[in-house]
Amino acid sequence: MEIRPAEVEDAAAITECVAAAYRHYIARIGKPPGPMLDDYTAVIQQHRVFIFVDGMRVVGALVTIKQGESLLLDNVAVHPEYQGRGLGRELVAFAEEEARRLG
C-alpha cells in the first residue's frame, strides 16, 4: 500500500471511499456529513488531495487546504474494510510531513 497524490481520474473512487467511511454518521446527525457532499473532481483541482491505495483500490483519502502559511487538514477518510490498521494515523502523519515540507 502507498500514499500518492490524487488525480482527477481518482475522484469517483475517492467519493466511494469517503461515502463508505462516513455513511454510519448519517443516522447520528440526521444528514450526510459534509465530506460526503463534496465534489471530489473540484476538490482535487483546488486543493492538495492524497490517497492511500491498495493495488488499484482507493482505501483512504486525505484532503488538505493551504491557507496562507498554514495547512488545514480538511478530511481524513479510511474505507471501513481497512479501518483499525493505522491507515488514518499514517495519513495524519503524512499531512504533518507535508506541512513541514511546505514550511
XYZ file of C-alpha atoms in Angstrom:
103
model
C 0.000 0.000 0.000
C 1.142 3.522 -0.690
C 0.114 7.153 -0.360
C 0.183 9.170 -3.560
C -1.231 12.460 -4.878
C -4.778 12.126 -6.195
C -5.558 12.766 -9.831
C -8.902 13.853 -11.292
C -9.357 10.270 -12.522
C -9.429 9.172 -8.854
C -12.441 11.355 -7.977
C -15.095 8.624 -8.287
C -13.066 6.184 -6.193
C -12.445 8.868 -3.553
C -16.174 9.664 -3.462
C -16.921 5.968 -2.921
C -14.290 5.631 -0.177
C -15.483 8.764 1.642
C -19.132 7.656 1.408
C -18.271 4.280 2.918
C -16.187 5.859 5.677
C -18.804 8.445 6.702
C -22.058 6.577 5.980
C -22.568 5.490 9.600
C -22.729 9.145 10.712
C -25.923 9.825 8.749
C -28.130 8.171 11.376
C -26.368 10.058 14.177
C -26.595 13.542 12.701
C -29.660 13.111 10.503
C -27.961 14.057 7.234
C -24.850 13.205 5.234
C -21.689 14.719 6.719
C -20.026 17.494 4.702
C -17.275 15.321 3.200
C -19.940 13.113 1.604
C -21.313 16.135 -0.260
C -18.018 17.314 -1.752
C -17.364 17.214 -5.490
C -14.002 15.442 -5.447
C -13.156 16.426 -9.009
C -13.293 20.067 -7.888
C -11.588 19.302 -4.570
C -8.665 17.641 -6.390
C -8.386 20.609 -8.742
C -8.484 23.206 -5.947
C -6.650 21.598 -3.017
C -3.970 19.097 -2.067
C -5.511 15.628 -2.061
C -3.675 12.388 -1.381
C -4.935 8.836 -1.485
C -3.954 5.595 0.179
C -4.075 2.854 -2.428
C -4.007 -0.910 -2.079
C -3.093 -2.008 -5.572
C -5.550 -0.082 -7.718
C -8.139 0.404 -4.942
C -8.508 3.720 -3.102
C -8.787 2.785 0.577
C -8.108 6.159 2.168
C -8.191 9.840 1.341
C -6.620 12.962 2.769
C -7.690 16.486 1.833
C -5.512 19.407 2.874
C -6.034 23.070 2.115
C -3.188 25.587 2.006
C -4.226 28.718 3.907
C -1.504 31.327 3.930
C 1.316 29.828 5.945
C -0.884 27.051 7.340
C -2.082 23.727 6.021
C -5.622 22.801 7.075
C -6.336 19.101 7.405
C -9.851 19.165 5.949
C -10.717 15.483 5.658
C -9.268 12.086 6.516
C -11.263 9.054 5.451
C -10.437 5.360 5.562
C -12.673 2.733 3.986
C -14.323 0.643 6.747
C -12.744 -2.560 5.425
C -9.335 -1.016 6.171
C -10.071 0.726 9.461
C -8.214 -0.373 12.566
C -4.919 -0.861 10.705
C -3.391 2.539 11.447
C -4.018 3.986 7.973
C -5.741 7.073 9.357
C -2.765 7.681 11.629
C -0.437 7.308 8.637
C -2.484 9.822 6.645
C -2.355 12.339 9.503
C 1.417 11.809 9.850
C 1.705 12.329 6.088
C -0.221 15.615 6.402
C 2.145 16.749 9.158
C 5.148 15.939 6.960
C 3.544 17.761 4.039
C 3.004 20.826 6.252
C 6.656 20.764 7.309
C 7.755 20.311 3.694
C 5.692 23.359 2.672
C 7.200 25.368 5.510
